[in-house]
PDB file of C-alpha atoms and ligand atoms in Angstrom:
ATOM      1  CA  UNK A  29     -13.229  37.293  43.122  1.00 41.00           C
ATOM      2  CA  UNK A  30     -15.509  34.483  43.307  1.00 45.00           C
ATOM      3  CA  UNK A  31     -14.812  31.005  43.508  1.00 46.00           C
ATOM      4  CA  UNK A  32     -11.023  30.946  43.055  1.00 48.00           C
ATOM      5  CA  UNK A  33     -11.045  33.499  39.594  1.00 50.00           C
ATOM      6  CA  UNK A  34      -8.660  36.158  40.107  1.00 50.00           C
ATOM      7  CA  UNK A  35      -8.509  37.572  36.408  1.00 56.00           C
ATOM      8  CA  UNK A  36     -10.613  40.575  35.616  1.00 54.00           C
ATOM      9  CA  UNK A  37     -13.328  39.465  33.211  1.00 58.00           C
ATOM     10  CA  UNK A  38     -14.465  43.046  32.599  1.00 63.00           C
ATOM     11  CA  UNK A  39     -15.272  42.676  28.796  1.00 81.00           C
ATOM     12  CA  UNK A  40     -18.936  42.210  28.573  1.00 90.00           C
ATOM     13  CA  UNK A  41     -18.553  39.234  25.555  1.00 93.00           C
ATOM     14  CA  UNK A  42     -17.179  36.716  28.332  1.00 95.00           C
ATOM     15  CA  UNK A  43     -21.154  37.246  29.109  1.00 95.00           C
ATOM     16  CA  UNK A  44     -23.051  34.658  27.185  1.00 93.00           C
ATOM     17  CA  UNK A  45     -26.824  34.016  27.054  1.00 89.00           C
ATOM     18  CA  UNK A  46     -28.884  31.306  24.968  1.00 85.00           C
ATOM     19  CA  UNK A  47     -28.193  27.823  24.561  1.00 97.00           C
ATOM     20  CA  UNK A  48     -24.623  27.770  23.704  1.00 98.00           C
ATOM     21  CA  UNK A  49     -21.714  25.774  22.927  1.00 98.00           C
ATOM     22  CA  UNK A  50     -18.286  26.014  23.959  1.00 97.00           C
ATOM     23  CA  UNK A  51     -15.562  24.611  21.901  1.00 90.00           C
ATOM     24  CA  UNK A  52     -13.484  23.619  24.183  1.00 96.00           C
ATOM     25  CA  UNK A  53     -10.150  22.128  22.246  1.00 95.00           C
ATOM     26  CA  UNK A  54      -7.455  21.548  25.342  1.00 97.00           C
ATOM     27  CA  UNK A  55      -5.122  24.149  24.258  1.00 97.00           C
ATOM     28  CA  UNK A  56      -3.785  26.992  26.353  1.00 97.00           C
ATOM     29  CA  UNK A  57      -6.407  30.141  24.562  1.00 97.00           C
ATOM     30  CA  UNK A  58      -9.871  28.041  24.571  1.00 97.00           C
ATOM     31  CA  UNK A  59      -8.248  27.240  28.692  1.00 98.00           C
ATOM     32  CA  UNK A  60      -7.835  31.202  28.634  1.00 97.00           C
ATOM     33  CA  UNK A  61     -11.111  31.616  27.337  1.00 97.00           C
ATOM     34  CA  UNK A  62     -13.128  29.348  29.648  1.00 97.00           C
ATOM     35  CA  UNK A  63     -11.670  30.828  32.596  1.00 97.00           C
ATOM     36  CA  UNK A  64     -13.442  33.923  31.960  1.00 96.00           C
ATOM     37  CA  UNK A  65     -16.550  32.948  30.901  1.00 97.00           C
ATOM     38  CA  UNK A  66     -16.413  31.116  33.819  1.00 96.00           C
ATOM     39  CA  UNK A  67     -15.289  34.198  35.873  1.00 95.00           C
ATOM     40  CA  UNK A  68     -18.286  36.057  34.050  1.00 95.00           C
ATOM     41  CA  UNK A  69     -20.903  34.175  35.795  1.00 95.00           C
ATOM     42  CA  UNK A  70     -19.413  34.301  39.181  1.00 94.00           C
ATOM     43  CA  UNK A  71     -17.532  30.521  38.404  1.00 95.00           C
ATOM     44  CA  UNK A  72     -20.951  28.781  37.604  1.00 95.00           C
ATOM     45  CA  UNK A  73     -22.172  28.281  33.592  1.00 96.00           C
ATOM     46  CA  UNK A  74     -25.879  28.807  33.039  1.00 96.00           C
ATOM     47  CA  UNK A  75     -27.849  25.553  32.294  1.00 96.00           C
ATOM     48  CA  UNK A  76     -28.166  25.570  28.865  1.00 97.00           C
ATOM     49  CA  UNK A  77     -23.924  26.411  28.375  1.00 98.00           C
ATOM     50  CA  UNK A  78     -22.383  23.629  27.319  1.00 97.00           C
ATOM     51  CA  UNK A  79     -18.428  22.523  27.208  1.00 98.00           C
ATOM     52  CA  UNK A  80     -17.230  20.285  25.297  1.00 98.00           C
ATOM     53  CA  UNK A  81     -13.952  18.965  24.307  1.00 98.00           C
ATOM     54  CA  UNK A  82     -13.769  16.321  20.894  1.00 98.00           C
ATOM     55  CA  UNK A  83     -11.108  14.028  21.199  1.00 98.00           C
ATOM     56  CA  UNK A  84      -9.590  12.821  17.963  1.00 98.00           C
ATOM     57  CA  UNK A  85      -7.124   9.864  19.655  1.00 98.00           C
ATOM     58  CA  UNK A  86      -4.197  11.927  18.518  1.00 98.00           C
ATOM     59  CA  UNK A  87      -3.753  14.512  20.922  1.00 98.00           C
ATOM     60  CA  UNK A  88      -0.579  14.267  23.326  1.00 98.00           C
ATOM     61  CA  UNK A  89      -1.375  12.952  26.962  1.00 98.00           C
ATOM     62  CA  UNK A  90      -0.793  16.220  28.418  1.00 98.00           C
ATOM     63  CA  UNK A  91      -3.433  18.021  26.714  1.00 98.00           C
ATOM     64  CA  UNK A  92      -5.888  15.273  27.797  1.00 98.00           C
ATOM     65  CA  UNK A  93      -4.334  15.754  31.486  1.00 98.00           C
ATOM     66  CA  UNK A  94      -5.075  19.481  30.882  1.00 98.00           C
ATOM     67  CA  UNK A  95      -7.887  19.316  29.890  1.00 98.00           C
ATOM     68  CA  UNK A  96      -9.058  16.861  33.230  1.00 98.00           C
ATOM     69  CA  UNK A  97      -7.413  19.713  34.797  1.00 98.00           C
ATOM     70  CA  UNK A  98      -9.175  22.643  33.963  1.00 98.00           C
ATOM     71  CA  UNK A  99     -12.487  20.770  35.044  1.00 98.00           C
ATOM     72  CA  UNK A 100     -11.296  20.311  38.155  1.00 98.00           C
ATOM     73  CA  UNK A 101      -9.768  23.220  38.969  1.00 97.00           C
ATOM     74  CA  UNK A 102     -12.350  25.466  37.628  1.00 97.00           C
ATOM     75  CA  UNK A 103     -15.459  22.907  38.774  1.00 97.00           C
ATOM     76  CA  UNK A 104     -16.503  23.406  35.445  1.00 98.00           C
ATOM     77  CA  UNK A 105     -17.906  20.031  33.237  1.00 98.00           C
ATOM     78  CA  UNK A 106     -16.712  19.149  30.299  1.00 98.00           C
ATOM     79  CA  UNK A 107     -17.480  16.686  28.175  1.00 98.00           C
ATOM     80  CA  UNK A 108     -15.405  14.487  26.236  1.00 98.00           C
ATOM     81  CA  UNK A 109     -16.740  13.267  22.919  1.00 98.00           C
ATOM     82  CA  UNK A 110     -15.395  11.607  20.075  1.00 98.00           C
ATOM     83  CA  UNK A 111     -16.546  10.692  16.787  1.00 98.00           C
ATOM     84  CA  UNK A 112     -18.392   6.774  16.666  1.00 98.00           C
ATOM     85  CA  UNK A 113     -20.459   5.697  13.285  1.00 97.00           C
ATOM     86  CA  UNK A 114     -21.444   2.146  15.258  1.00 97.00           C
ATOM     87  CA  UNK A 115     -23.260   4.790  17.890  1.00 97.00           C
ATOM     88  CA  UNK A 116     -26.699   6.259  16.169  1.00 97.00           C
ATOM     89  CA  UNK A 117     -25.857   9.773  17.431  1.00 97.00           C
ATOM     90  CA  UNK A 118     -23.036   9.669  15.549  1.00 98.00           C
ATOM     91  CA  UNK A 119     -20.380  10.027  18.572  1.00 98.00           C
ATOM     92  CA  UNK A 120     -19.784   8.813  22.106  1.00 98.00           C
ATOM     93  CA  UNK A 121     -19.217  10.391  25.678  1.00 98.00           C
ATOM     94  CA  UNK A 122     -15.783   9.318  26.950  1.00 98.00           C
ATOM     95  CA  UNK A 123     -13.277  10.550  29.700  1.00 98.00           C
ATOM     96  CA  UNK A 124      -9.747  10.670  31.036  1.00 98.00           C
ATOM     97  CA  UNK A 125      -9.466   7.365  31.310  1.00 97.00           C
ATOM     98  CA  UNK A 126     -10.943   5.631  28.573  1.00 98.00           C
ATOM     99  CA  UNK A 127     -10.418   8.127  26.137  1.00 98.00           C
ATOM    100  CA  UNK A 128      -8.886   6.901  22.471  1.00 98.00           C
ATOM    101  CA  UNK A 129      -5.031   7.378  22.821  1.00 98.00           C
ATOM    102  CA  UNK A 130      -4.051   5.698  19.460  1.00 97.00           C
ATOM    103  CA  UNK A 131      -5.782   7.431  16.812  1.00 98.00           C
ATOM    104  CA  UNK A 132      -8.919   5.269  16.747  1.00 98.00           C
ATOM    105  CA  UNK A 133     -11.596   7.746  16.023  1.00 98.00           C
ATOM    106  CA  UNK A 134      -8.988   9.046  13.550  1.00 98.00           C
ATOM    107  CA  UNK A 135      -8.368   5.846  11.810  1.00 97.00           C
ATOM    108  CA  UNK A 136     -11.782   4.777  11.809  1.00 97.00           C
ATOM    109  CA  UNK A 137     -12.702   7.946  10.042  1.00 98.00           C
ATOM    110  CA  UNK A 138     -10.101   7.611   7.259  1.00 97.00           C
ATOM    111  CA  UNK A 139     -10.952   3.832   6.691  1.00 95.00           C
ATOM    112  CA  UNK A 140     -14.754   4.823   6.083  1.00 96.00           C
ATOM    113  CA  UNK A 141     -13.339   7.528   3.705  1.00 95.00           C
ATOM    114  CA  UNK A 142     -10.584   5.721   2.269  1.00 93.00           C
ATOM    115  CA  UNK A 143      -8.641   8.650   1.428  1.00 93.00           C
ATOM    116  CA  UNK A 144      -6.223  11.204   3.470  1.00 96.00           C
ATOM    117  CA  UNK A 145      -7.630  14.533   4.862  1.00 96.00           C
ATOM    118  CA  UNK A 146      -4.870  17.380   3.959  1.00 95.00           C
ATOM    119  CA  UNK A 147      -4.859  20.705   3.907  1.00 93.00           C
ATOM    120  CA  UNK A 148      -7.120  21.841   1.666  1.00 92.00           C
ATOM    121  CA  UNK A 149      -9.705  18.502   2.241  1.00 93.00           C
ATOM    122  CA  UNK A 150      -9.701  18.970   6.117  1.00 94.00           C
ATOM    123  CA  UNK A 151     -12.684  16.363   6.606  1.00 97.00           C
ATOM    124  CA  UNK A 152     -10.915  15.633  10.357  1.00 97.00           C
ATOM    125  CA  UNK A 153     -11.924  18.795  11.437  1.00 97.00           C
ATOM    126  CA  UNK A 154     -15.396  18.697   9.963  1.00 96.00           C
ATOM    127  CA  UNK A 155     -15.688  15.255  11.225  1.00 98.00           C
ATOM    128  CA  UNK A 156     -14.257  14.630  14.514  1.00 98.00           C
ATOM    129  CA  UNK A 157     -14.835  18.003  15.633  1.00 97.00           C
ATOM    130  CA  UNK A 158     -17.266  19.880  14.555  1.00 96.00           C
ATOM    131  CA  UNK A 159     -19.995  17.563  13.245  1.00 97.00           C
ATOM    132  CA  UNK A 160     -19.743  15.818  16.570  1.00 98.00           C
ATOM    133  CA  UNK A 161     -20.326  18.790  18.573  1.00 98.00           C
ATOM    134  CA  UNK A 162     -22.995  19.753  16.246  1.00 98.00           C
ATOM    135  CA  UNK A 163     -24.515  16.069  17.190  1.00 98.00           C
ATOM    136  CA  UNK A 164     -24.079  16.182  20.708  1.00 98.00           C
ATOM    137  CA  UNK A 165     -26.106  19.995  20.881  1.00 98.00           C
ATOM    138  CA  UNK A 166     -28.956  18.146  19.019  1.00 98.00           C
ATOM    139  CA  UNK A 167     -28.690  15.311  20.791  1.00 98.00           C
ATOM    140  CA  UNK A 168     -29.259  17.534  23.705  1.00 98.00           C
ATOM    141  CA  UNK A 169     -32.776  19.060  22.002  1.00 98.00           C
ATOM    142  CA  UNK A 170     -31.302  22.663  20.817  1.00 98.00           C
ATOM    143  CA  UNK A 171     -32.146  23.463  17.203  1.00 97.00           C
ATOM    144  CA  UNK A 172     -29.917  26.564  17.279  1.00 97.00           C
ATOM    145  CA  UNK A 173     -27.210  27.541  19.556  1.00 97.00           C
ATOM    146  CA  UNK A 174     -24.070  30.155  19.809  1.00 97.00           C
ATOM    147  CA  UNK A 175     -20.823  28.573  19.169  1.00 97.00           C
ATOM    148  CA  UNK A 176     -18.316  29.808  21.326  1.00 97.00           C
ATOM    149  CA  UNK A 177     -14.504  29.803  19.430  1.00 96.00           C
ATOM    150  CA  UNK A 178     -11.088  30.702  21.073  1.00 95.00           C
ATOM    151  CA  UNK A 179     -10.102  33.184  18.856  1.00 96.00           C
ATOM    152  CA  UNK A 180      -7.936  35.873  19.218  1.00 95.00           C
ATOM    153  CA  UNK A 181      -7.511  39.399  18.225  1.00 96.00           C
ATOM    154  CA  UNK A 182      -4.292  38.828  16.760  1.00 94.00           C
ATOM    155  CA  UNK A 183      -5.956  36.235  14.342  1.00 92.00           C
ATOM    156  CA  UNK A 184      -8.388  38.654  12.529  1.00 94.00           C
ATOM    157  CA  UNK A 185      -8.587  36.628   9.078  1.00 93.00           C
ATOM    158  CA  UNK A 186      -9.779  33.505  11.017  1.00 93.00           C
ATOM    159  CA  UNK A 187     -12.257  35.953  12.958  1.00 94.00           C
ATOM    160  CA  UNK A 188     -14.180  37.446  10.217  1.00 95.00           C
ATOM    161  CA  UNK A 189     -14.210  33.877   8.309  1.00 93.00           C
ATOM    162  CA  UNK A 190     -15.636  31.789  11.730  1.00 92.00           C
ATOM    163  CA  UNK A 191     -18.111  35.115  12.056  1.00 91.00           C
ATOM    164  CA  UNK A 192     -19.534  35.329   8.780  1.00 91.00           C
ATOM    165  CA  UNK A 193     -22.860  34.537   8.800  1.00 87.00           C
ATOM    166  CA  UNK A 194     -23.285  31.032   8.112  1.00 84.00           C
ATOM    167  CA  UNK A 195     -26.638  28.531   7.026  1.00 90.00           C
ATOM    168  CA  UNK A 196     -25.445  26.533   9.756  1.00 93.00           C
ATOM    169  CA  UNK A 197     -27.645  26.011  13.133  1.00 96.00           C
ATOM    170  CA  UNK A 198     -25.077  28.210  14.859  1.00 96.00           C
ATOM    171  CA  UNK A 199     -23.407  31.236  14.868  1.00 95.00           C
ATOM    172  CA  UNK A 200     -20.065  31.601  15.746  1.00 95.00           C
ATOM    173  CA  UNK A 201     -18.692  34.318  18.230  1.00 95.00           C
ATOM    174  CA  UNK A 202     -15.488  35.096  19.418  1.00 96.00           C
ATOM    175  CA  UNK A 203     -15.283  36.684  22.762  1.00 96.00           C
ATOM    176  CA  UNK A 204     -11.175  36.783  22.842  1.00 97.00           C
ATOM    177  CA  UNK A 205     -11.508  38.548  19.615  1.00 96.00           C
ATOM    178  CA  UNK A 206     -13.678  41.434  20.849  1.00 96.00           C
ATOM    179  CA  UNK A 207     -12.048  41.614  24.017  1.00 95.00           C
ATOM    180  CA  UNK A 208      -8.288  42.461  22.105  1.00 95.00           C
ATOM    181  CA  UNK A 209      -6.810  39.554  23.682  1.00 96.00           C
ATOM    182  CA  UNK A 210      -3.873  38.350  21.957  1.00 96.00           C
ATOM    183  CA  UNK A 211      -1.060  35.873  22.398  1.00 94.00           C
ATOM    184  CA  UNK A 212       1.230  38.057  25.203  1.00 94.00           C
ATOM    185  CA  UNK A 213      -1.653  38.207  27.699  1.00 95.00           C
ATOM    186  CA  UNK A 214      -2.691  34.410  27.469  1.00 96.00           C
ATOM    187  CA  UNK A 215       0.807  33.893  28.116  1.00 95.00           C
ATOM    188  CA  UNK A 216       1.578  35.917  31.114  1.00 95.00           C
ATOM    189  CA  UNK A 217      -1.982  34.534  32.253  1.00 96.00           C
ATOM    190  CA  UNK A 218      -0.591  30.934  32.551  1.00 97.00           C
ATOM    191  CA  UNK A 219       2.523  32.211  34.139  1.00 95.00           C
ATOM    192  CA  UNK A 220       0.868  33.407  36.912  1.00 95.00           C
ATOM    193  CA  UNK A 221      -1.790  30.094  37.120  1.00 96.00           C
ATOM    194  CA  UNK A 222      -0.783  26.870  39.448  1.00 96.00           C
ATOM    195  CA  UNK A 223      -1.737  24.491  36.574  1.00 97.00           C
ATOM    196  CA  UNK A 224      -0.659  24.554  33.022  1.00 98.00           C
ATOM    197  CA  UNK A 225      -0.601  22.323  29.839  1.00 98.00           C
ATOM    198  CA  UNK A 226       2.760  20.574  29.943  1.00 97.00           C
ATOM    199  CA  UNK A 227       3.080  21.103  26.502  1.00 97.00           C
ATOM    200  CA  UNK A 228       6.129  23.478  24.773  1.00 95.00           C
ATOM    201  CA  UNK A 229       4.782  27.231  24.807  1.00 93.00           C
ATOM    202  CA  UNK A 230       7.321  28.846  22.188  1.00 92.00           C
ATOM    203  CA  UNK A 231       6.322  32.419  21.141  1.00 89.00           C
ATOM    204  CA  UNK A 232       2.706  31.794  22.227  1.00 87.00           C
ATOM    205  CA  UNK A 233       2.468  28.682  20.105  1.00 90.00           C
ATOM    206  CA  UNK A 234       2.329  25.079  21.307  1.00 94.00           C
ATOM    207  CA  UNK A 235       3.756  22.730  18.658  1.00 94.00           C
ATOM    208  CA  UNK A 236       2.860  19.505  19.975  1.00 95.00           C
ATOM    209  CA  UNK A 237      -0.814  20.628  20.389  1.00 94.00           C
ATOM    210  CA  UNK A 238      -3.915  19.450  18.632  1.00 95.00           C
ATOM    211  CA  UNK A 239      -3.220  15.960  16.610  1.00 97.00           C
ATOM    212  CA  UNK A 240       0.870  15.810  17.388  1.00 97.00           C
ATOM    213  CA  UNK A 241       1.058  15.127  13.401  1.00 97.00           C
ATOM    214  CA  UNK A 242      -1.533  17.390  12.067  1.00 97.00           C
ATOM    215  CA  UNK A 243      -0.746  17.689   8.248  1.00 96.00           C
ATOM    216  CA  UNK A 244      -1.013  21.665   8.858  1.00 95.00           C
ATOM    217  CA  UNK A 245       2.264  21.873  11.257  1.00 95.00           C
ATOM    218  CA  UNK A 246       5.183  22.906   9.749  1.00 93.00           C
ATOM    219  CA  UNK A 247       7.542  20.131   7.746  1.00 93.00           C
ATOM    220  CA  UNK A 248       9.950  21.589  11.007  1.00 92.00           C
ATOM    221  CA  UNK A 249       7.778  21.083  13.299  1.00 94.00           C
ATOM    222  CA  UNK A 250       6.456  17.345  12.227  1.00 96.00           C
ATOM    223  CA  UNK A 251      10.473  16.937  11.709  1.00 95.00           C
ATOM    224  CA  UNK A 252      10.917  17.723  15.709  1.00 95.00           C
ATOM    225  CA  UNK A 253       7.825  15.033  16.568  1.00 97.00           C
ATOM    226  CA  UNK A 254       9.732  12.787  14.224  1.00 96.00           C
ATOM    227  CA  UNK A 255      12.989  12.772  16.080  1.00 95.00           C
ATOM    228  CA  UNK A 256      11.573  13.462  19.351  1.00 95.00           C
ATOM    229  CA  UNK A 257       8.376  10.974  19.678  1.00 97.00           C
ATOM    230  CA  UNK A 258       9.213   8.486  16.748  1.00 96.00           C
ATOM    231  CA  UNK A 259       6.798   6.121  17.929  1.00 97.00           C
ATOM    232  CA  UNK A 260       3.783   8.408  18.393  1.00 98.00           C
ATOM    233  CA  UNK A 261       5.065  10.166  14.398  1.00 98.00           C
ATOM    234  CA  UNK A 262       4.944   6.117  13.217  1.00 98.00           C
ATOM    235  CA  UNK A 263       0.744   6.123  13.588  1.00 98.00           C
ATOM    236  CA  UNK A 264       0.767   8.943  10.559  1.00 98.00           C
ATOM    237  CA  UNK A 265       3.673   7.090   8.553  1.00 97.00           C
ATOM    238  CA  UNK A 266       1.556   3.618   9.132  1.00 96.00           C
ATOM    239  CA  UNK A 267      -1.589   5.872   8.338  1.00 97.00           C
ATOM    240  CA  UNK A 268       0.033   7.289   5.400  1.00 96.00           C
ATOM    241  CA  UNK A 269       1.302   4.021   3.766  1.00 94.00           C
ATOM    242  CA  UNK A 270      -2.201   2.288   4.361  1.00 91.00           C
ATOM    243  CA  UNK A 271      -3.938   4.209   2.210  1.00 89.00           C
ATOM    244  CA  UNK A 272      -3.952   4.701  -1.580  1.00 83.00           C
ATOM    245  CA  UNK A 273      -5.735   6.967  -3.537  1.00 77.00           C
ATOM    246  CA  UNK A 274      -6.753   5.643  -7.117  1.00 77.00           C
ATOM    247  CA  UNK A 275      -3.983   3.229  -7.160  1.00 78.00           C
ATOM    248  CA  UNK A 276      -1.492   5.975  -6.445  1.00 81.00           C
ATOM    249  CA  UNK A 277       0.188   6.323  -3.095  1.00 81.00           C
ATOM    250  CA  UNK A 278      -1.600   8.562  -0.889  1.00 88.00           C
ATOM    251  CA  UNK A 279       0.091  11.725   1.478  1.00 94.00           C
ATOM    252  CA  UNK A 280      -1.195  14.181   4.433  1.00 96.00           C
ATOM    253  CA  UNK A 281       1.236  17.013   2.981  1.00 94.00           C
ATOM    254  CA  UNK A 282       1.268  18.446  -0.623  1.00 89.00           C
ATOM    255  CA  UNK A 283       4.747  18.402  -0.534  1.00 88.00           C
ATOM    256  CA  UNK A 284       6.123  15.915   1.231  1.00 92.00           C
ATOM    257  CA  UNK A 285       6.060  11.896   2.027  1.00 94.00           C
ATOM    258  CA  UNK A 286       5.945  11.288   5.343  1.00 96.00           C
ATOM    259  CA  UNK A 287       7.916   8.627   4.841  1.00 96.00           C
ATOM    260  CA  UNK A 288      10.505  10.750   2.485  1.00 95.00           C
ATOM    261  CA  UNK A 289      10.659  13.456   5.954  1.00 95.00           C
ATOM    262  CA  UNK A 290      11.443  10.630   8.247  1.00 96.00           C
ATOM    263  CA  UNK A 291      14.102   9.088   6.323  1.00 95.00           C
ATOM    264  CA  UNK A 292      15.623  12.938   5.677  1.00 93.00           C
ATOM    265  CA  UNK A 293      15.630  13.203   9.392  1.00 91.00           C
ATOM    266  CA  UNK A 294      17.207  10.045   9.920  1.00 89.00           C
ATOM    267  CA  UNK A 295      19.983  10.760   7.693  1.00 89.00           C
ATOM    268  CA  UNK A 296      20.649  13.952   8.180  1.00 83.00           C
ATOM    269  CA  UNK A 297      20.519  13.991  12.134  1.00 75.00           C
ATOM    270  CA  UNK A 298      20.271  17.329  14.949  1.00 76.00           C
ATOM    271  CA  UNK A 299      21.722  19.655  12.048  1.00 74.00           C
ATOM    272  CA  UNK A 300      18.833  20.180   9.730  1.00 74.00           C
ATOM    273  CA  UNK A 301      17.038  21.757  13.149  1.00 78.00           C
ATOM    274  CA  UNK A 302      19.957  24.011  13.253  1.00 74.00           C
ATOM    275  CA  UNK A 303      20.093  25.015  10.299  1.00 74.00           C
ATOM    276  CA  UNK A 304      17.719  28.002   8.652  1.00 70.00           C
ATOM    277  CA  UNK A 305      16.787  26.536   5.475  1.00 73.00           C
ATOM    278  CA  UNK A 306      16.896  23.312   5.984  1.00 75.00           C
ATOM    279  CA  UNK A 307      12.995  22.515   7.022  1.00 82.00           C
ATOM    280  CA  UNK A 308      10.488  24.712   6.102  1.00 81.00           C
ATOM    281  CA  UNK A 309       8.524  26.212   9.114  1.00 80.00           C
ATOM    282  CA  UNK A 310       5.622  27.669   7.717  1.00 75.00           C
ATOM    283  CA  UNK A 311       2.321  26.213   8.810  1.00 79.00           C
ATOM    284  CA  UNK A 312      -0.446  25.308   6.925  1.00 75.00           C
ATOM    285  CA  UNK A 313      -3.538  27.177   8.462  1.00 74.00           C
ATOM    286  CA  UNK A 314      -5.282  25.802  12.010  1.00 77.00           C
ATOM    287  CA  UNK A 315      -7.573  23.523  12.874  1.00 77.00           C
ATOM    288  CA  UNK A 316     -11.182  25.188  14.050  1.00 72.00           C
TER     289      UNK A 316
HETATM  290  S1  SF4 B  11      -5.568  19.046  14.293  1.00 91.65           S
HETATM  291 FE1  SF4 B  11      -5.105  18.698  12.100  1.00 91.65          FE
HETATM  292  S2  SF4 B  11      -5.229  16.476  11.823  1.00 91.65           S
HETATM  293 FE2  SF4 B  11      -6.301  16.988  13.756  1.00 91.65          FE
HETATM  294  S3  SF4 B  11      -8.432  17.267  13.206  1.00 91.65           S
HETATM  295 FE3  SF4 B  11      -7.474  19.280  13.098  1.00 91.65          FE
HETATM  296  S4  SF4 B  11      -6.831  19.526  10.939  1.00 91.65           S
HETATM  297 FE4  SF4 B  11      -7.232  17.345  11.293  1.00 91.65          FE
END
């Protein structure tokens, strides 16, 4: 194989033509993904491929070292964007090292809203991700483009909703989905790579990726960054306690104070992780 790729690439979706844009979010599948589109065109992207990766300020420091990584391991660019109202595109081009760490474009967002995204309002996503890549393809001059999304085969509800036709400038396609790649083989593909994200991989899943307090993680799994990174779980409680709705105290998660969570943890100590009922650990939905 060409240029380092040793994976077979064999599924003719990896194969993309037209101005297009990658999503590229720093997790292990879009990684996955990228490697064999990559592999696909013999390690080089056509011209008018893009990559990008939008940075929120709340992703851990791993997945922004990962991210660095696969560019240079794969010689692939990618560009870092994140969300920026004083900047008349609408975003600005960052990377590694001066990337937001603290939440800015995050916190920014929510003060010009003045209310909480949750689950069902998920204005973070629509904000810092995918209006900025939509901005940076027009700020590049294409009018319509593919948008490339690391889904997989095992996630068919989330395939047939991001392929839907939309009245949107793009149109989504999945290329993990059509080639039947699930969870297992992205797995045993990182196994075998001599790079990975240094992030948690339990049952395919990485709970500390994405924002580490993403209202749509588990009340176990925003529990675990609670007791395990209290400092980095204080930006949502500060967040969350900053901001009131209509007078009334203002919350991420339907069911749940932040603030109520970390004081349960805090009492309670290691046995509530122990225990089976004690947190619930049923996600949310994902972030796109
Ligand atoms: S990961 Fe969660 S908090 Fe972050 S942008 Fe996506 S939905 Fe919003």
């Amino acid at each position: 194989m060409k240029n380092g790729h040793e994976e077979p690439y064999a599924h003719a979706s990896y194969r993309i033509a037209g101005p297009t844009h990658i999503a590229f979010s720093g997790g292990r599948t879009s990684a996955y993904m990228l490697y064999h589109i990559l592999a696909a065109h013999d390690g080089k992207l056509p011209s008018d491929v893009v990559v990008s990766f939008q940075n929120t300020g709340r992703e851990m420091p791993e997945t922004l070292d990962f991210v660095a990584d696969c560019a240079r391991h794969w010689s692939v660019p990618i560009t870092w964007l994140e969300r920026d109202s004083d900047d008349d595109r609408g975003f600005r081009t960052v990377g590694h090292n001066d990337a937001a760490r603290n939440g800015e474009p995050f916190q920014r967002l929510v003060e010009e809203r003045g209310y909480l995204p949750n689950a069902v309002a998920r204005f973070c996503t629509a904000e810092l991700k995918v209006r900025v890549a939509k901005r940076y393809m027009l700020s590049l001059g294409y009018s319509h483009w593919t948008s490339v999304l690391g889904l997989r085969a095992d996630e068919a509800k989330r395939v047939a909703r991001a392929c839907a036709p939309t009245k949107e400038r793009w149109q989504n396609h999945c290329p993990l989905a059509d080639a039947g790649i699930t969870k297992r083989q992205i797995s045993a593909f990182w196994k075998r790579q001599t790079f990975d994200l240094r992030l948690a991989n339990v049952e395919g899943k990485t709970p500390l990726g994405n924002c580490d307090g993403c209202f749509l993680k588990s009340e176990k799994t925003l529990a675990a960054l609670i007791r395990d990174f209290p400092e980095r779980a204080q930006w949502w409680l500060d967040v969350e306690s900053g901001v009131r709705t209509r007078g009334r105290a203002s919350r991420f998660n339907k069911n749940f104070a932040l603030a109520d969570l970390a004081s349960f943890v805090d009492r309670q100590g290691d046995w509530v992780f122990d225990q089976e009922d004690a947190l619930c650990d049923a996600p949310h939905g994902f972030c796109e």
